[in-house]
Coordinates of C-alpha atoms and ligand atoms in Angstrom, one line a residue:
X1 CA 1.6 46.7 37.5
X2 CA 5.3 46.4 37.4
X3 CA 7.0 47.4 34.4
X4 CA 8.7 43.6 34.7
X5 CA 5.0 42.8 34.8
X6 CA 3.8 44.5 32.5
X7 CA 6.7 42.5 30.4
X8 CA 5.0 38.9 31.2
X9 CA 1.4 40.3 30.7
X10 CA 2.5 41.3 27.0
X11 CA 4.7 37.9 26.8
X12 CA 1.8 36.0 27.8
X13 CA -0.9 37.3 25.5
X14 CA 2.0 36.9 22.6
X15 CA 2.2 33.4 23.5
X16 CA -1.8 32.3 23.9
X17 CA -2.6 34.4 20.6
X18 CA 0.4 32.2 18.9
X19 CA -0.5 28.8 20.1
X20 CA -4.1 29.7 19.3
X21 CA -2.7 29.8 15.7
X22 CA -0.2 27.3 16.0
X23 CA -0.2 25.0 13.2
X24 CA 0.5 21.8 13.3
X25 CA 2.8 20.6 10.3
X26 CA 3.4 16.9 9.6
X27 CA 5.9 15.0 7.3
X28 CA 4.4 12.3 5.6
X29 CA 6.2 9.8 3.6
X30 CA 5.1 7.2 0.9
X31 CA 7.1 4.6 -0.7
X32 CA 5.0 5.2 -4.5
X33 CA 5.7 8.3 -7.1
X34 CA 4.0 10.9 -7.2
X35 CA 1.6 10.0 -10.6
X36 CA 0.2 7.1 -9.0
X37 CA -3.5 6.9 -7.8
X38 CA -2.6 6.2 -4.3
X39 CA -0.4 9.2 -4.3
X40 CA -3.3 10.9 -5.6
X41 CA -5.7 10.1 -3.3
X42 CA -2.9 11.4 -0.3
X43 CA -3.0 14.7 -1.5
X44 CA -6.9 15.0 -2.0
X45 CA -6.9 13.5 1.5
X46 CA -4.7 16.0 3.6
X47 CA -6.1 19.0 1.3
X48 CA -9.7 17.9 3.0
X49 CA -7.6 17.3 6.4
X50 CA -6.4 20.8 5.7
X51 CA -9.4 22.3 5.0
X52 CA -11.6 20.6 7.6
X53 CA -9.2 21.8 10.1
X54 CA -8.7 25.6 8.8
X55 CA -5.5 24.6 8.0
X56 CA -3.9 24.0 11.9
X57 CA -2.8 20.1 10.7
X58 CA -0.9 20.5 7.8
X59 CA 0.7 17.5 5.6
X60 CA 3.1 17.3 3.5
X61 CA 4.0 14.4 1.5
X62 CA 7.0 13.3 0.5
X63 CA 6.6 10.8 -2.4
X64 CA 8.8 7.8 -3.7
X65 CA 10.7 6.8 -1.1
X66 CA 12.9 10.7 -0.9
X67 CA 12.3 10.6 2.8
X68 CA 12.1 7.2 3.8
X69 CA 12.8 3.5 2.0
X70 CA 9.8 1.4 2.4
X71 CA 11.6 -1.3 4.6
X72 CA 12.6 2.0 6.8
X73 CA 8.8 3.3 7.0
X74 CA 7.2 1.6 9.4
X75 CA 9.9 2.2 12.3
X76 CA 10.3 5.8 11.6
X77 CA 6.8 6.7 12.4
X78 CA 7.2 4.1 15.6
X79 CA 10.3 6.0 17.0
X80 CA 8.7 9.7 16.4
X81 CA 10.7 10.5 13.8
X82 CA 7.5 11.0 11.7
X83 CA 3.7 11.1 12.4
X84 CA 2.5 9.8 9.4
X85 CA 3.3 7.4 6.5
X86 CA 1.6 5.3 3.8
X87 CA 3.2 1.5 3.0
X88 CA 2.2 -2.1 2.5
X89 CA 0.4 -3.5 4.7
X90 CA 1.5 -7.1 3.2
X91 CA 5.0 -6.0 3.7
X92 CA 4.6 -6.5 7.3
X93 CA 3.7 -10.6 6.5
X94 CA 6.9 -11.9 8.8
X95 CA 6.1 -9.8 11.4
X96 CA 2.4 -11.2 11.7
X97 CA 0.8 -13.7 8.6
X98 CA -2.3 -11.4 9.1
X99 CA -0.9 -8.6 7.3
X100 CA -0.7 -10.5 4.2
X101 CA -3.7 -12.4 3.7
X102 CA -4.7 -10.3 1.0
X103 CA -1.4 -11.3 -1.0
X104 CA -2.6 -14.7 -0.7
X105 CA -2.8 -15.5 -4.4
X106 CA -6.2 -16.0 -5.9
X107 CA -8.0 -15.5 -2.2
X108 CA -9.8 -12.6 -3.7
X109 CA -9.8 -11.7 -6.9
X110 CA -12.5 -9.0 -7.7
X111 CA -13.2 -5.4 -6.3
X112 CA -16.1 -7.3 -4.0
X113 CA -14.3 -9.9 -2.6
X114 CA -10.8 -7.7 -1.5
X115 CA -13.4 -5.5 -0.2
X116 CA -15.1 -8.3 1.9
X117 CA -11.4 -9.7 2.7
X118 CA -10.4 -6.1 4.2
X119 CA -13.5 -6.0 6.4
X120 CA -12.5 -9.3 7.7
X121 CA -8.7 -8.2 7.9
X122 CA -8.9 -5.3 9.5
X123 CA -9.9 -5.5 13.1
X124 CA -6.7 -7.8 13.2
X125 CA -4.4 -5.2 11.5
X126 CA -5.9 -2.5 13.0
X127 CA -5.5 -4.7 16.8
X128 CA -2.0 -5.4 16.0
X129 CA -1.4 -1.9 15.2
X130 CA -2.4 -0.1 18.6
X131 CA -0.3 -3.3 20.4
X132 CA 2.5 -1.3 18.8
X133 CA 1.5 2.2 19.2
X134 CA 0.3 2.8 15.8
X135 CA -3.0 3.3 14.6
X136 CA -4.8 2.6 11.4
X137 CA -6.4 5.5 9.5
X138 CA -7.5 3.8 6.0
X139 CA -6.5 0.8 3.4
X140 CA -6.7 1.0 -0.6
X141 CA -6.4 -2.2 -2.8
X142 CA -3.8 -2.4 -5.8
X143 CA -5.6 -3.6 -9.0
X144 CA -5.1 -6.8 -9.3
X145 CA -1.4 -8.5 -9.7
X146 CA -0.1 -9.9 -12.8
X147 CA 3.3 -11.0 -14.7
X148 CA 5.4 -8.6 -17.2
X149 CA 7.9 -10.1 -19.3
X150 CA 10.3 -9.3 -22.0
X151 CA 9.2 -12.8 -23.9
X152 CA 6.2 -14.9 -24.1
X153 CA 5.3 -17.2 -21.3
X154 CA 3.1 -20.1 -22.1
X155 CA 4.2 -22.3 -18.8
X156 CA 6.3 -22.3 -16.0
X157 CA 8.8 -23.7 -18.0
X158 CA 9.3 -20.2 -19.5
X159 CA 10.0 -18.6 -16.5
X160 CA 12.9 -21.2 -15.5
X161 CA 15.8 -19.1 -13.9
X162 CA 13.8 -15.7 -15.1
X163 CA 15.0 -12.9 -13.1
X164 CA 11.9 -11.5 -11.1
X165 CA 11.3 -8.6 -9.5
X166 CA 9.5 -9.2 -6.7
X167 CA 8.4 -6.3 -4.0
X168 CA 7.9 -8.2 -0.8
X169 CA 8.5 -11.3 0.6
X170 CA 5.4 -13.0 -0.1
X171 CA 5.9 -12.4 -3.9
X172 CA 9.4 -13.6 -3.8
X173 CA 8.3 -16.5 -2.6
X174 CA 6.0 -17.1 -5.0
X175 CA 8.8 -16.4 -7.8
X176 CA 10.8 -18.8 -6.5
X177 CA 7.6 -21.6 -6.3
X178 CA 7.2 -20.8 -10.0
X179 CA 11.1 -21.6 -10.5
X180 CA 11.7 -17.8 -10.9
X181 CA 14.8 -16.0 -9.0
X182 CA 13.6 -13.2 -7.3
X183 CA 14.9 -9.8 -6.6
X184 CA 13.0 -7.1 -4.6
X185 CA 12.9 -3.7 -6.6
X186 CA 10.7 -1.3 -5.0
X187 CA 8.3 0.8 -7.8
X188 CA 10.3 3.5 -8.2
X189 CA 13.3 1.8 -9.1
X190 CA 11.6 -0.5 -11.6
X191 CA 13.0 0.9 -14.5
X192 CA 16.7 1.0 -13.6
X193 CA 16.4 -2.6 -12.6
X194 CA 15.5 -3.9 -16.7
X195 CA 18.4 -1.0 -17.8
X196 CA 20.9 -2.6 -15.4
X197 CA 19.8 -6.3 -16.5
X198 CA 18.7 -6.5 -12.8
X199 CA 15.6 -8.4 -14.0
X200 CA 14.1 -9.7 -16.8
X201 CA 10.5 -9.9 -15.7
X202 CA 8.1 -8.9 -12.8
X203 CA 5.2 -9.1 -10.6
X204 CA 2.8 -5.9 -10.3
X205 CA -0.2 -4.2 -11.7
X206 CA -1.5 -3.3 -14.4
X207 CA -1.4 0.5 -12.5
X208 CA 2.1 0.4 -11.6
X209 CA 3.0 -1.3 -15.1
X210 CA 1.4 2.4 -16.8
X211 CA 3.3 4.3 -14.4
X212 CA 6.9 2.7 -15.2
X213 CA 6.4 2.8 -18.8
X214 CA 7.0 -1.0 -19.0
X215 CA 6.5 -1.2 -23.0
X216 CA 10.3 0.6 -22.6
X217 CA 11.8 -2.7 -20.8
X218 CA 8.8 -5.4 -21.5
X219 CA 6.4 -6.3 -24.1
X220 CA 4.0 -8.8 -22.3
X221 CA 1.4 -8.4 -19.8
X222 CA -0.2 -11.5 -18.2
X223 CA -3.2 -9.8 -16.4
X224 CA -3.8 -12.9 -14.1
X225 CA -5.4 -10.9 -11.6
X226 CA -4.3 -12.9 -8.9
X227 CA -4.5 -11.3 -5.6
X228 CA -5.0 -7.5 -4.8
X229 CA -2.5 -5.8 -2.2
X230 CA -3.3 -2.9 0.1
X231 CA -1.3 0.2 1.0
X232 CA -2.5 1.6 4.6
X233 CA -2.1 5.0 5.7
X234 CA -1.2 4.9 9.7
X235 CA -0.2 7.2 12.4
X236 CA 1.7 7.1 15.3
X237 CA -0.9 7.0 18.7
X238 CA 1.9 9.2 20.5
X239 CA 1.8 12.2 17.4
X240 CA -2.2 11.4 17.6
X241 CA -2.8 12.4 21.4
X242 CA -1.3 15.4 20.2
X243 CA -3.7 16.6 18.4
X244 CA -7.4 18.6 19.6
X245 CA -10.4 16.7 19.3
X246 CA -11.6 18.9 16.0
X247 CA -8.1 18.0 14.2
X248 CA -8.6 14.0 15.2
X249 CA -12.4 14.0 14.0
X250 CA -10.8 15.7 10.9
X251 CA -8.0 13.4 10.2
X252 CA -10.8 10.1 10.9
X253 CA -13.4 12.4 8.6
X254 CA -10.6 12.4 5.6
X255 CA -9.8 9.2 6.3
X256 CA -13.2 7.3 5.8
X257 CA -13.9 9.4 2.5
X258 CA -10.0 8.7 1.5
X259 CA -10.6 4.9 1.6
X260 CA -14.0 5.0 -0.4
X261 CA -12.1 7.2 -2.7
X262 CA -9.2 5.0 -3.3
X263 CA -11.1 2.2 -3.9
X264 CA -12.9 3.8 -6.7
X265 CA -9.8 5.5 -8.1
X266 CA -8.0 1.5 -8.2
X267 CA -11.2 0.2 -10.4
X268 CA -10.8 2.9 -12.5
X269 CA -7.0 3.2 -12.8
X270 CA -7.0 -0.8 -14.1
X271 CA -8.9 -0.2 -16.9
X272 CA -7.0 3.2 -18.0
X273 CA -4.3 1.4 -17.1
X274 CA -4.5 -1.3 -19.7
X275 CA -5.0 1.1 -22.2
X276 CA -2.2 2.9 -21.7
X277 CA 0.0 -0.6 -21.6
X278 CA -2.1 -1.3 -24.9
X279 CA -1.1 2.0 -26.2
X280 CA 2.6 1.5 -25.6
X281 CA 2.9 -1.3 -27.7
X282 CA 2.4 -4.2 -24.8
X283 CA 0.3 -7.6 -25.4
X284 CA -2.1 -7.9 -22.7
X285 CA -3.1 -11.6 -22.2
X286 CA -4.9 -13.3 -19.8
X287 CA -2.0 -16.0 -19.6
X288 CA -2.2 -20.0 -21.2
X289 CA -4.6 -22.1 -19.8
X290 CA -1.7 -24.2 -18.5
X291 CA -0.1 -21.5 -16.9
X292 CA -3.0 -20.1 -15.0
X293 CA -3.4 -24.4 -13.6
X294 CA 0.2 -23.8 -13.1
X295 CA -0.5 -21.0 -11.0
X296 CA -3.5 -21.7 -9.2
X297 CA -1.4 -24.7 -7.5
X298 CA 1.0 -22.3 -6.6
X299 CA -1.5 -20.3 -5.1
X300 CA -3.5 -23.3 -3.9
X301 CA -0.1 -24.5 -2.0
X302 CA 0.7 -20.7 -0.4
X303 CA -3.1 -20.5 0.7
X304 CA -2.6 -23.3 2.7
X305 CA 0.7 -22.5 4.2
X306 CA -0.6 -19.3 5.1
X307 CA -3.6 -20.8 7.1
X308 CA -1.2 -23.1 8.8
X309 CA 1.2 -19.9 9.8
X310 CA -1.7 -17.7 10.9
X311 CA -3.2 -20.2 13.8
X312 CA -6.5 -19.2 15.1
X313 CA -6.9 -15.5 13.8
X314 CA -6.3 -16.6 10.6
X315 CA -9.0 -19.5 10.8
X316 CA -11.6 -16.8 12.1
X317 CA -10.3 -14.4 9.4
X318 CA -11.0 -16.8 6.8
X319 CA -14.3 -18.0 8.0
X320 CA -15.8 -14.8 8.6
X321 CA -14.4 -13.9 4.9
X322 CA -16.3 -17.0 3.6
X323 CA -19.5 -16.6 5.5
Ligands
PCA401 N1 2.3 -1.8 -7.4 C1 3.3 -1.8 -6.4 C2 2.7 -2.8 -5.4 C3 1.7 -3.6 -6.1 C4 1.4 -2.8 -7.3 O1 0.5 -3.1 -8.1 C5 4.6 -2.4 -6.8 O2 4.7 -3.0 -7.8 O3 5.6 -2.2 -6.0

């Protein structure tokens, strides 16, 4: 052997004992801070991806929106510039009305029904997805959505001219139906919005309510429980041919245990939730009988616009829902 050989000989067996170790390391981003249960759940989910994989995938998550904006997520994992990323799946409603059938307001209200909704929802999603290179990993529900206010609401009336904060376009639609004006803060800027006399009132969870401190800007909490949102967690298919077969099975592994997780983690979080609000000094109400009338035509009215907008796979999405 050559001594030039004996060079490449030593160069090779460098190079196959380093890929053999190569690690792969993604950037992950989420729109939600770091204390919420979602947030939560990522990092118990790439810790098992981690460890099921003797740590060649590694994740690391980048929390409220310090990599990406929400609005921004979505494209950044279709152009490459990251692998993986959690959002709203709602949030993609005027793209496709399947995406938000679960912020249809009081379509499913309960832990059972979302559950049945999603199993309905997501062949669609999950189909829509791959047409765009992406694919689906796993879906967690929001507790349900209610109304936070600085002063009392006992009707619509109340909410006349009300600066809302709204965090998609489905919800600012609904604040403008209930004679709100909305304004889309995403949760992490939630409590600059009420300093800056952004808004005066908003739309979320009791969850995301805990996690802002709202009894420092609010003192109402109308738990109406109207609909239950999901984040998705979603990876490009380009970043996922990638990957070996044992780091795939690993990430789908994490991913099934990560979405019956999540879903306990949201059941639980509302009620801790609502003692925390409780605790900081908020009344939590179930909201006038007027109002919730007021609000189930609302929600009557959007239900049917979204049937109309969705066409045929939102008929068969409904119907297998119902059956
Ligand atoms: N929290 C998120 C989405 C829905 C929720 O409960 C937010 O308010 O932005």
């Amino acid at each position: 052997m050559t001594f030039a050989r004996q060079i490449a000989a030593v160069a090779t067996v460098g190079l196959m004992s380093w890929s053999a170790a190569a690690q792969t390391t993604w950037e992950m981003p989420t729109p939600y801070p770091e204390a919420e249960f979602h947030t939560k759940n990522i990092h118990m989910f790439v810790e098992e991806v981690e460890q099921l994989t003797g740590s060649e995938l590694k994740i690391n998550v980048h929390s409220g929106q310090s990599l990406f904006k929400h609005p921004e997520i979505k494209r950044a994992v279709q152009t490459g510039q990251v692998p993986i990323a959690e959002m709203m799946i709602a949030n993609l409603l005027n793209e496709d009305p399947i995406f938000g059938v679960d912020a249809v307001p009081f379509l499913a209200t309960s832990y059972d029904e979302a559950k049945k909704l999603w199993e309905a929802q997501r062949p669609y999603v999950e189909q829509r997805m791959e047409k765009q290179g992406l694919r689906l990993l796993y879906a967690v529900p929001w507790p349900g959505q209610g109304f936070y206010s600085k002063k009392p609401i006992e009707s619509l009336d109340d909410l006349k001219g009300l600066k809302f904060r709204t965090y998609n376009a489905v919800t600012a639609s609904m604040a403008e139906r209930m004679g709100a004006v909305p304004t889309i803060v995403e949760a992490v800027e939630i409590p600059q919005a009420f300093s800056a006399g952004i808004v005066d009132a908003m739309v979320t969870s009791a969850a995301t309510g805990a996690r802002t401190k709202a009894w420092d800007f609010a003192k109402y909490f109308y738990d109406i429980n109207a609909w239950m949102p999901k984040n998705m967690v979603f990876v490009s298919e380009r970043a996922w041919r990638q990957l070996s077969d044992a780091e795939r099975e690993a990430l789908e592994k994490a991913a099934v245990a990560a979405e019956e997780r999540g879903w306990q983690m949201s059941e639980e979080v509302t009620a801790s939730s609502l003692q925390e609000l409780t605790d900081g000094g908020i009344t939590v109400e179930e909201g006038s009988a007027e109002l919730r009338e007021q609000l189930r035509e609302i929600g009557m009215a959007m239900a049917a616009d979204w049937e109309k907008s969705a066409g045929e796979d939102g008929a068969a999405l409904l119907q297998e829902y119902r059956k």
